[in-house]
Tab-separated table of C-alpha atoms in Angstrom:
chain	number	residue	atom	x	y	z
A	1	MET	CA	-63.625	-25.524	-76.028
A	2	ARG	CA	-63.558	-29.869	-75.145
A	3	TRP	CA	-60.313	-28.882	-74.238
A	4	ARG	CA	-60.827	-25.654	-72.073
A	5	ALA	CA	-63.462	-27.664	-70.141
A	6	PHE	CA	-61.355	-30.508	-69.377
A	7	LEU	CA	-58.457	-27.973	-68.692
A	8	ILE	CA	-60.179	-26.701	-65.980
A	9	LEU	CA	-62.208	-30.404	-64.487
A	10	SER	CA	-57.842	-30.880	-63.393
A	11	LEU	CA	-57.587	-27.770	-61.983
A	12	ILE	CA	-60.095	-28.329	-59.525
A	13	VAL	CA	-59.356	-31.872	-59.177
A	14	ASN	CA	-55.349	-31.301	-58.150
A	15	LEU	CA	-56.223	-28.767	-55.858
A	16	LEU	CA	-58.697	-31.081	-53.724
A	17	LEU	CA	-56.116	-33.291	-54.033
A	18	ALA	CA	-53.928	-30.724	-52.473
A	19	ALA	CA	-55.720	-29.608	-49.543
A	20	GLY	CA	-56.587	-33.613	-48.337
A	21	TRP	CA	-52.431	-33.798	-48.124
A	22	ILE	CA	-52.798	-30.410	-45.937
A	23	ILE	CA	-55.550	-31.459	-43.802
A	24	SER	CA	-53.842	-35.109	-43.301
A	25	SER	CA	-50.263	-33.698	-42.041
A	26	ARG	CA	-51.635	-31.506	-39.387
A	27	LYS	CA	-53.870	-34.714	-37.704
A	28	GLN	CA	-50.478	-36.100	-37.471
A	29	ALA	CA	-48.333	-33.250	-36.489
A	30	ASN	CA	-51.233	-33.102	-32.938
A	31	HIS	CA	-51.288	-36.635	-32.435
A	32	PRO	CA	-47.677	-38.478	-30.706
A	33	ASP	CA	-47.006	-42.048	-31.997
A	34	ASP	CA	-48.376	-45.173	-30.595
A	35	PRO	CA	-46.220	-46.654	-28.070
A	36	ALA	CA	-45.453	-49.628	-30.335
A	37	SER	CA	-44.268	-47.127	-32.704
A	38	LEU	CA	-41.783	-45.795	-30.385
A	39	ALA	CA	-40.970	-48.171	-29.217
A	40	THR	CA	-38.445	-49.327	-33.036
A	41	LYS	CA	-37.392	-45.815	-33.327
A	42	THR	CA	-32.841	-45.032	-32.351
A	43	ASN	CA	-32.420	-42.303	-31.003
A	44	THR	CA	-28.795	-42.282	-34.525
A	45	VAL	CA	-27.905	-38.455	-35.329
A	46	THR	CA	-27.817	-39.041	-39.596
A	47	LYS	CA	-24.984	-36.147	-40.122
A	48	THR	CA	-23.797	-35.282	-43.365
A	49	ALA	CA	-20.853	-35.724	-44.549
A	50	VAL	CA	-20.033	-32.934	-47.159
A	51	ILE	CA	-16.757	-32.862	-49.081
A	52	VAL	CA	-15.979	-29.666	-51.207
A	53	ARG	CA	-14.082	-30.137	-54.155
A	54	ARG	CA	-12.810	-28.775	-57.453
A	55	GLN	CA	-15.579	-30.047	-60.424
A	56	PHE	CA	-14.503	-28.190	-63.150
A	57	PHE	CA	-10.386	-27.711	-63.387
A	58	SER	CA	-8.096	-27.913	-66.028
A	59	TRP	CA	-4.562	-29.045	-65.607
A	60	GLN	CA	-3.161	-25.544	-67.431
A	61	GLU	CA	-4.171	-23.950	-64.630
A	62	ILE	CA	-2.244	-27.086	-62.138
A	63	GLU	CA	0.819	-26.434	-64.265
A	64	SER	CA	2.778	-23.734	-63.711
A	65	GLN	CA	7.003	-22.118	-64.711
A	66	ASP	CA	7.813	-21.825	-60.547
A	67	TYR	CA	7.897	-25.226	-59.530
A	68	ALA	CA	7.354	-24.477	-55.840
A	69	ALA	CA	3.878	-22.797	-57.332
A	70	TYR	CA	3.099	-25.922	-59.562
A	71	ILE	CA	4.099	-28.317	-55.799
A	72	LYS	CA	1.889	-26.312	-53.844
A	73	ASN	CA	-0.744	-26.207	-56.897
A	74	LEU	CA	-0.765	-30.175	-56.337
A	75	ARG	CA	-1.431	-30.318	-53.257
A	76	GLU	CA	-3.774	-28.402	-53.015
A	77	ILE	CA	-6.381	-30.879	-55.624
A	78	GLY	CA	-5.500	-33.174	-53.023
A	79	CYS	CA	-2.420	-34.966	-54.979
A	80	PRO	CA	-0.057	-38.281	-53.095
A	81	GLU	CA	2.918	-36.540	-52.266
A	82	GLN	CA	4.535	-39.608	-53.777
A	83	THR	CA	2.507	-39.006	-57.402
A	84	ILE	CA	3.639	-35.176	-56.868
A	85	ARG	CA	7.264	-36.718	-56.408
A	86	ASP	CA	7.323	-38.549	-59.034
A	87	ILE	CA	5.442	-35.677	-61.088
A	88	ILE	CA	8.266	-33.624	-60.202
A	89	ILE	CA	11.031	-35.970	-60.582
A	90	ALA	CA	10.570	-36.717	-64.043
A	91	ASP	CA	9.944	-33.416	-65.415
A	92	VAL	CA	13.190	-31.896	-63.622
A	93	THR	CA	14.992	-34.605	-65.692
A	94	GLN	CA	13.456	-34.150	-68.908
A	95	MET	CA	14.460	-30.566	-68.910
A	96	LEU	CA	18.022	-30.771	-68.427
A	97	ARG	CA	17.881	-33.754	-70.966
A	98	GLU	CA	16.622	-31.030	-73.705
A	99	LYS	CA	18.614	-28.843	-72.465
A	100	GLN	CA	21.907	-31.274	-73.217
A	101	ARG	CA	20.443	-32.973	-76.639
A	102	GLU	CA	21.136	-29.023	-76.949
A	103	GLN	CA	24.785	-28.902	-75.894
A	104	SER	CA	25.811	-32.084	-76.035
A	105	PRO	CA	28.245	-33.694	-78.938
A	106	ARG	CA	27.173	-37.067	-78.373
A	107	LEU	CA	23.509	-36.076	-78.971
A	108	LYS	CA	25.145	-34.541	-82.547
A	109	PRO	CA	24.881	-36.055	-85.548
A	110	ASN	CA	28.544	-37.878	-86.752
A	111	PRO	CA	30.584	-36.220	-89.444
A	112	LYS	CA	31.997	-39.939	-89.489
A	113	TRP	CA	29.880	-42.340	-90.871
A	114	TRP	CA	31.421	-45.210	-91.541
A	115	THR	CA	32.991	-45.576	-87.603
A	116	ASN	CA	30.868	-44.961	-83.994
A	117	GLN	CA	34.460	-43.066	-82.179
A	118	ARG	CA	33.819	-39.682	-82.079
A	119	ASP	CA	37.296	-37.055	-81.558
A	120	PRO	CA	38.676	-37.460	-77.265
A	121	ALA	CA	38.115	-34.017	-76.666
A	122	GLU	CA	33.817	-34.253	-77.288
A	123	GLN	CA	34.056	-37.429	-75.535
A	124	GLU	CA	35.738	-35.298	-72.439
A	125	ALA	CA	33.208	-33.123	-73.426
A	126	ASP	CA	30.322	-35.240	-73.102
A	127	SER	CA	31.888	-36.642	-70.299
A	128	LYS	CA	31.340	-33.183	-68.279
A	129	GLN	CA	28.379	-32.047	-69.464
A	130	SER	CA	26.173	-35.337	-68.509
A	131	ASN	CA	27.945	-35.210	-65.143
A	132	GLU	CA	26.870	-31.711	-64.229
A	133	ALA	CA	23.327	-31.671	-65.347
A	134	TRP	CA	23.034	-34.390	-62.800
A	135	ALA	CA	24.524	-32.123	-60.653
A	136	THR	CA	22.069	-29.885	-61.360
A	137	ARG	CA	19.364	-32.191	-60.613
A	138	LYS	CA	20.184	-33.213	-57.406
A	139	THR	CA	20.393	-30.017	-56.411
A	140	ILE	CA	17.203	-28.789	-58.154
A	141	LEU	CA	15.104	-31.705	-56.240
A	142	ASP	CA	17.028	-31.896	-52.964
A	143	GLN	CA	15.571	-27.687	-52.792
A	144	LEU	CA	12.028	-29.077	-54.069
A	145	LEU	CA	11.651	-31.990	-52.667
A	146	GLY	CA	14.043	-32.433	-49.470
A	147	PRO	CA	16.959	-34.494	-49.728
A	148	ASN	CA	15.037	-38.215	-49.186
A	149	TRP	CA	13.026	-37.786	-52.199
A	150	ALA	CA	15.892	-39.967	-54.045
A	151	LEU	CA	14.652	-42.853	-51.229
A	152	ARG	CA	10.614	-44.414	-51.381
A	153	PRO	CA	8.186	-43.846	-49.332
A	154	ASP	CA	8.068	-46.977	-47.780
A	155	PHE	CA	11.980	-46.243	-46.793
A	156	ALA	CA	11.073	-43.357	-46.230
A	157	SER	CA	7.961	-43.939	-43.430
A	158	ASN	CA	8.288	-44.610	-39.738
A	159	THR	CA	7.137	-48.284	-40.272
A	160	ASN	CA	9.593	-48.527	-43.906
A	161	ALA	CA	11.258	-51.801	-44.571
A	162	TYR	CA	14.682	-50.514	-43.991
A	163	GLN	CA	13.280	-49.517	-40.194
A	164	GLN	CA	12.350	-53.078	-39.326
A	165	MET	CA	15.584	-54.995	-40.592
A	166	LEU	CA	17.840	-52.062	-38.357
A	167	VAL	CA	15.150	-53.580	-36.100
A	168	ALA	CA	15.266	-57.029	-36.185
A	169	THR	CA	19.724	-56.975	-36.371
A	170	MET	CA	18.465	-55.325	-33.121
A	171	ASP	CA	16.344	-58.493	-31.958
A	172	ILE	CA	19.679	-61.140	-33.136
A	173	SER	CA	22.674	-58.616	-31.018
A	174	PRO	CA	23.492	-59.690	-28.142
A	175	ALA	CA	24.758	-55.438	-26.983
A	176	LEU	CA	21.497	-54.870	-27.896
A	177	GLN	CA	18.041	-56.888	-27.757
A	178	SER	CA	17.996	-56.157	-24.251
A	179	LEU	CA	16.488	-52.131	-25.475
A	180	SER	CA	12.655	-51.925	-25.376
A	181	PRO	CA	11.240	-51.523	-28.555
A	182	GLU	CA	11.218	-47.294	-27.593
A	183	ASN	CA	14.475	-47.241	-28.408
A	184	LYS	CA	14.692	-49.713	-30.998
A	185	ARG	CA	12.545	-47.244	-33.069
A	186	ILE	CA	14.320	-44.555	-32.093
A	187	VAL	CA	17.639	-46.004	-32.505
A	188	ALA	CA	15.777	-47.564	-35.990
A	189	ASN	CA	14.750	-43.589	-36.908
A	190	LEU	CA	18.134	-42.048	-36.333
A	191	LEU	CA	20.234	-45.273	-38.041
A	192	ALA	CA	17.952	-44.514	-41.241
A	193	GLY	CA	17.115	-40.309	-40.607
A	194	PRO	CA	19.631	-37.693	-43.811
A	195	ASN	CA	21.628	-36.775	-40.751
A	196	ASP	CA	24.490	-38.342	-38.491
A	197	PRO	CA	23.237	-40.486	-36.074
A	198	TRP	CA	26.954	-41.010	-32.901
A	199	LYS	CA	26.439	-38.251	-31.078
A	200	GLN	CA	22.242	-38.393	-30.613
A	201	LEU	CA	22.691	-42.515	-30.465
A	202	ALA	CA	25.549	-41.864	-27.339
A	203	GLY	CA	23.749	-39.984	-25.446
A	204	ILE	CA	21.263	-43.317	-25.599
A	205	LEU	CA	23.958	-46.369	-26.470
A	206	ASP	CA	26.027	-47.516	-23.685
A	207	PRO	CA	29.797	-47.389	-24.762
A	208	ASN	CA	29.214	-51.729	-25.428
A	209	GLN	CA	25.732	-50.758	-27.223
A	210	LEU	CA	26.976	-47.702	-29.227
A	211	GLU	CA	30.045	-49.597	-30.061
A	212	ASP	CA	27.869	-52.483	-31.774
A	213	ALA	CA	25.345	-50.851	-33.543
A	214	GLN	CA	28.401	-48.996	-35.087
A	215	LEU	CA	30.324	-53.164	-35.986
A	216	ARG	CA	26.574	-52.730	-37.237
A	217	PHE	CA	26.054	-50.098	-39.221
A	218	SER	CA	28.457	-47.884	-39.948
A	219	PRO	CA	29.390	-46.535	-42.804
A	220	GLN	CA	32.943	-47.586	-42.514
A	221	ALA	CA	32.139	-50.213	-41.372
A	222	ASP	CA	29.767	-51.241	-44.116
A	223	ALA	CA	32.862	-50.545	-46.271
A	224	LEU	CA	35.252	-52.344	-44.946
A	225	ARG	CA	33.563	-55.145	-45.036
A	226	ASP	CA	33.232	-53.967	-48.605
A	227	GLU	CA	37.337	-54.757	-48.504
A	228	LEU	CA	37.435	-57.520	-47.160
A	229	ASP	CA	35.264	-59.697	-48.423
A	230	MET	CA	37.217	-58.615	-52.299
A	231	LEU	CA	40.004	-60.515	-50.370
A	232	PRO	CA	39.600	-64.324	-51.854
A	233	GLY	CA	39.949	-66.773	-49.762
A	234	PHE	CA	40.828	-64.084	-46.972
A	235	ASP	CA	38.041	-65.246	-44.176
A	236	THR	CA	37.629	-62.538	-41.446
A	237	GLN	CA	36.865	-63.742	-38.400
A	238	PRO	CA	34.674	-61.214	-36.147
A	239	ASN	CA	37.314	-60.114	-33.763
A	240	GLU	CA	40.183	-59.653	-36.180
A	241	PHE	CA	37.265	-57.578	-37.741
A	242	LYS	CA	36.326	-55.508	-35.311
A	243	GLN	CA	40.297	-55.004	-34.081
A	244	ILE	CA	40.372	-54.368	-38.046
A	245	PHE	CA	37.450	-51.568	-37.348
A	246	LYS	CA	38.293	-50.116	-34.522
A	247	ALA	CA	42.057	-49.570	-35.590
A	248	THR	CA	40.762	-47.461	-38.864
A	249	ALA	CA	37.510	-46.183	-37.873
A	250	GLU	CA	38.433	-42.689	-37.339
A	251	ILE	CA	41.354	-42.532	-39.878
A	252	GLU	CA	38.500	-43.392	-42.272
A	253	SER	CA	36.511	-40.327	-41.547
A	254	ARG	CA	39.116	-38.052	-41.828
A	255	ILE	CA	39.686	-40.175	-45.463
A	256	ARG	CA	35.900	-39.686	-46.354
A	257	ALA	CA	36.144	-36.116	-45.391
A	258	LEU	CA	38.336	-34.824	-47.839
A	259	ALA	CA	35.767	-37.354	-51.082
A	260	GLU	CA	35.112	-33.215	-52.113
A	261	ARG	CA	38.649	-32.303	-52.575
A	262	ASP	CA	41.112	-32.924	-54.828
A	263	ASP	CA	44.057	-30.240	-54.875
A	264	PRO	CA	47.225	-30.681	-54.010
A	265	GLU	CA	47.143	-30.825	-50.289
A	266	ALA	CA	44.480	-33.265	-50.159
A	267	GLN	CA	45.786	-35.625	-52.351
A	268	ALA	CA	48.827	-35.111	-49.861
A	269	LEU	CA	47.689	-35.538	-46.876
A	270	ARG	CA	45.060	-38.408	-48.550
A	271	THR	CA	48.327	-40.838	-49.107
A	272	LYS	CA	49.349	-40.171	-45.803
A	273	LEU	CA	45.830	-41.281	-44.431
A	274	LEU	CA	46.949	-44.655	-46.410
A	275	ALA	CA	50.032	-44.485	-44.841
A	276	GLU	CA	48.524	-44.401	-41.623
A	277	ARG	CA	45.723	-46.919	-42.059
A	278	ASP	CA	48.116	-49.610	-43.948
A	279	ALA	CA	50.544	-48.825	-40.623
A	280	ALA	CA	47.147	-49.446	-38.136
A	281	ILE	CA	46.055	-53.180	-39.532
A	282	ARG	CA	49.391	-54.079	-38.881
A	283	ASN	CA	49.530	-53.654	-35.611
A	284	VAL	CA	46.270	-55.501	-35.172
A	285	LEU	CA	46.663	-58.846	-37.305
A	286	SER	CA	50.247	-61.766	-36.660
A	287	PRO	CA	52.860	-61.035	-39.495
A	288	GLN	CA	51.564	-63.495	-40.965
A	289	ARG	CA	47.886	-62.519	-41.985
A	290	TYR	CA	49.348	-59.310	-42.519
A	291	GLU	CA	51.462	-60.689	-45.201
A	292	GLN	CA	47.972	-62.630	-46.510
A	293	PHE	CA	46.045	-59.754	-45.975
A	294	ALA	CA	48.965	-57.368	-48.087
A	295	ARG	CA	49.184	-59.905	-51.155
A	296	LEU	CA	45.948	-60.458	-51.372
A	297	ARG	CA	45.515	-56.471	-52.662
A	298	ASP	CA	48.024	-56.581	-54.828
A	299	PRO	CA	47.353	-57.800	-58.408
A	300	ALA	CA	50.289	-59.257	-59.746
A	301	TYR	CA	50.219	-61.669	-57.091
A	302	ILE	CA	46.000	-61.943	-57.762
A	303	SER	CA	47.544	-62.634	-61.433
A	304	ALA	CA	49.107	-65.537	-60.513
A	305	LEU	CA	46.020	-67.204	-58.213
A	306	GLU	CA	43.905	-66.499	-60.915
A	307	LEU	CA	45.683	-68.401	-62.978
A	308	LEU	CA	45.820	-71.677	-61.152
A	309	ALA	CA	42.453	-70.797	-60.562
A	310	ASP	CA	41.888	-72.139	-64.118
A	311	GLY	CA	43.878	-75.132	-63.671
A	312	LYS	CA	46.996	-73.512	-65.427
A	313	GLY	CA	49.458	-74.666	-62.927
A	314	ASN	CA	50.153	-75.649	-59.223
A	315	PRO	CA	50.994	-74.568	-56.301
A	316	ALA	CA	53.797	-74.727	-56.117
A	317	ALA	CA	54.459	-72.255	-59.381
A	318	LEU	CA	52.607	-69.132	-57.535
A	319	ALA	CA	55.899	-67.967	-56.076
A	320	THR	CA	57.795	-67.986	-59.403
A	321	LEU	CA	54.186	-66.567	-61.643
A	322	TYR	CA	53.624	-63.336	-58.494
A	323	ALA	CA	57.526	-62.809	-58.993
A	324	ILE	CA	57.032	-62.772	-62.936
A	325	ASN	CA	54.170	-60.638	-63.668
A	326	ARG	CA	55.865	-57.841	-60.158
A	327	GLU	CA	59.204	-57.278	-62.363
A	328	SER	CA	57.160	-57.164	-65.871
A	329	SER	CA	54.621	-53.790	-63.361
A	330	ALA	CA	57.694	-52.475	-62.055
A	331	GLU	CA	59.854	-52.765	-66.678
A	332	GLN	CA	56.700	-50.709	-67.857
A	333	GLU	CA	55.998	-48.234	-64.304
A	334	ARG	CA	59.763	-47.376	-65.884
A	335	ILE	CA	59.379	-47.207	-68.892
A	336	GLN	CA	56.284	-45.249	-69.360
A	337	ASN	CA	58.223	-43.010	-67.199
A	338	ASP	CA	60.601	-42.141	-69.147
A	339	ASP	CA	60.742	-38.890	-71.032
A	340	LYS	CA	63.512	-40.110	-73.525
A	341	LEU	CA	61.892	-42.696	-74.932
A	342	THR	CA	59.384	-41.205	-77.668
A	343	GLU	CA	56.103	-42.980	-78.236
A	344	THR	CA	56.566	-45.528	-80.426
A	345	GLN	CA	59.771	-46.302	-78.919
A	346	ARG	CA	57.758	-47.020	-75.573
A	347	GLU	CA	55.035	-48.256	-77.582
A	348	ILE	CA	58.545	-50.878	-78.972
A	349	GLU	CA	59.867	-52.152	-75.481
A	350	LEU	CA	56.381	-52.337	-73.285
A	351	LYS	CA	54.670	-54.980	-76.121
A	352	LYS	CA	58.789	-56.571	-75.246
A	353	ILE	CA	58.092	-56.673	-71.702
A	354	GLU	CA	54.788	-58.345	-72.553
A	355	LEU	CA	55.954	-60.965	-74.479
A	356	GLU	CA	59.158	-61.564	-72.290
A	357	GLN	CA	56.208	-62.049	-69.586
A	358	MET	CA	54.385	-64.150	-72.204
A	359	LYS	CA	56.824	-66.349	-72.442
A	360	ALA	CA	57.931	-67.237	-68.177
A	361	THR	CA	54.714	-67.867	-66.797
A	362	ALA	CA	54.962	-70.713	-70.388
A	363	LEU	CA	57.608	-71.801	-68.955
A	364	ALA	CA	56.535	-71.133	-64.665
A	365	LEU	CA	53.312	-73.246	-65.747
A	366	GLY	CA	55.594	-76.100	-68.121
A	367	GLU	CA	54.087	-75.265	-71.275
A	368	THR	CA	56.796	-76.031	-74.426
A	369	LEU	CA	57.946	-72.874	-76.482
A	370	LEU	CA	58.806	-73.588	-79.660
A	371	GLU	CA	63.261	-73.033	-80.435
A	372	GLU	CA	63.633	-70.384	-82.049
A	373	PRO	CA	65.870	-70.682	-84.131
A	374	SER	CA	68.588	-67.825	-83.909
A	375	ALA	CA	68.823	-67.358	-79.969
A	376	GLN	CA	70.439	-69.735	-78.472
A	377	PRO	CA	69.053	-70.803	-74.774
A	378	ALA	CA	71.287	-68.488	-72.501
A	379	PRO	CA	71.232	-70.146	-68.457
A	380	LYS	CA	68.542	-67.593	-66.153
A	381	PRO	CA	70.961	-65.354	-63.728
A	382	GLU	CA	69.930	-65.638	-60.601
A	383	PRO	CA	67.470	-63.056	-59.428
A	384	LYS	CA	68.877	-59.988	-58.344
A	385	LYS	CA	69.236	-56.646	-57.268
A	386	THR	CA	71.039	-53.930	-56.917
A	387	HIS	CA	71.425	-51.253	-53.762
A	388	SER	CA	72.298	-48.532	-53.184
A	389	VAL	CA	73.682	-47.930	-49.314
A	390	ALA	CA	72.119	-44.493	-47.684
A	391	ALA	CA	73.295	-43.237	-45.001
A	392	GLY	CA	73.436	-44.868	-41.816
A	393	GLU	CA	72.172	-48.429	-43.279
A	394	SER	CA	73.487	-51.321	-42.064
A	395	LEU	CA	73.762	-55.134	-43.134
A	396	ASP	CA	70.796	-56.431	-41.136
A	397	ARG	CA	68.508	-53.418	-42.047
A	398	ILE	CA	69.701	-53.748	-45.905
A	399	ALA	CA	68.837	-58.336	-44.855
A	400	ARG	CA	65.431	-56.995	-43.660
A	401	ILE	CA	63.521	-54.410	-46.487
A	402	TYR	CA	64.971	-57.720	-49.167
A	403	GLY	CA	63.574	-60.662	-46.479
A	404	VAL	CA	67.127	-62.279	-47.281
A	405	ASP	CA	69.667	-64.127	-44.581
A	406	PRO	CA	72.782	-61.284	-43.424
A	407	ASN	CA	74.961	-63.935	-44.880
A	408	ALA	CA	73.113	-64.444	-48.282
A	409	LEU	CA	74.078	-60.864	-49.178
A	410	ARG	CA	78.172	-60.902	-47.640
A	411	THR	CA	77.809	-64.531	-50.059
A	412	ALA	CA	76.389	-62.546	-52.633
A	413	ASN	CA	79.049	-59.794	-52.088
A	414	PRO	CA	82.438	-60.998	-51.703
A	415	ASN	CA	84.428	-57.678	-51.891
A	416	LEU	CA	82.323	-55.081	-50.072
A	417	ASN	CA	83.345	-54.455	-46.108
A	418	PHE	CA	79.687	-54.779	-44.807
A	419	ASN	CA	81.355	-53.297	-41.081
A	420	SER	CA	82.278	-49.764	-42.707
A	421	LEU	CA	79.223	-49.193	-45.905
A	422	LYS	CA	79.588	-45.645	-46.937
A	423	ALA	CA	76.313	-43.404	-48.346
A	424	GLY	CA	76.203	-44.722	-52.432
A	425	ASP	CA	77.696	-48.132	-52.020
A	426	LYS	CA	75.897	-50.988	-54.420
A	427	VAL	CA	75.480	-53.938	-52.693
A	428	SER	CA	73.879	-57.116	-55.059
A	429	VAL	CA	70.864	-58.676	-53.066
A	430	PRO	CA	69.667	-62.105	-53.707
A	431	LEU	CA	66.078	-62.093	-53.825
A	432	ASN	CA	63.576	-64.035	-52.849
A	433	LEU	CA	61.009	-65.350	-55.342
A	434	ILE	CA	57.954	-64.309	-52.773
A	435	TYR	CA	58.486	-60.517	-52.265
A	436	PRO	CA	59.519	-58.924	-48.728
A	437	LEU	CA	56.527	-56.681	-47.198
A	438	PRO	CA	58.309	-53.226	-47.228
A	439	PRO	CA	59.569	-52.744	-42.985
A	440	PRO	CA	56.686	-51.045	-41.038
A	441	ASN	CA	56.610	-47.205	-40.257
């Protein structure tokens, strides 16, 4: 019973305390604050930030077989765009890899356990499947993420490092540095965008500025820089580069337009355009510079230069080495195209040419060869070539084609009347060691 008395007493005390709190609250509401307390109060308003967030979700709710729905779900939960990009790229790539693994011959067990080599047909099929998989990957990601999915955000935003570099380049360009900061930003945005910017830039820049922008930023100019930089010792000068660019830019654009085509018509047009490009370069360079340009693109000449660079010869041997390489290349091409030879015969003939080239190169570099007991040394004949006269060709034209003196032609052909040449006549041509360039078209 004592606990009942204690409980009743506790309830009475709680009721008294509640009544006292209510009376005190009403008094405080009926009496305003005193001046001292009002002076310390501010008129600030406290706002409550309400955040609506899904606190309970599972990854199964986010994932979807439909990539578009998958991306939508990721955005709804506040996933950053860069993270979405990385997730989708990784998922698509893994999906295509698994598909390729099921079909690729290279990823199947090799029955020939003693070698890593596989059947050429399997290698070709694997290469084809790999190319198709990468093309499919690009198509899918272009549709899901847009054409710039491969660019990281720091190269896709308005303040990215690439655009900052473009603006910095404009700041040091005599033609572009006078643009306002706003116009520089617009130009940089267009240049960094996925579309061809030059029609729009033509409406912003004057002709001098547009030409300077093309020289600095266009893909054609960038490719031309790479091409000329690869020529050892060519050392292109600014005005020379500008002349070559202006002469070849339009032709280069037409060549690029054929990049996706490989049909016979496209191949013939590409060959024609390349010849036009070469003729355009020849027209803007001096004869000496064009000859240097043409030589440095000839693998036979580069091979001769590399031997000299390795300290294996002296500059005087350059012409001889170049002639040896040119003759060897011509003979190899002739044998490769000879349908009368069997594969074994062709291989034997190519080995003979390789051996003869090595011997001739060694002699040109001043190296001593071991004497062959059965071989009798024979005087080396002067390098000659037989030219078949075409209709209308004259002495001067034949001499110009081969870069020889007309009198040298007369001396080498004492029984031939050059005043009455006929189509089909054979002319013996004493060659220079440095082969002449073909005449302009």
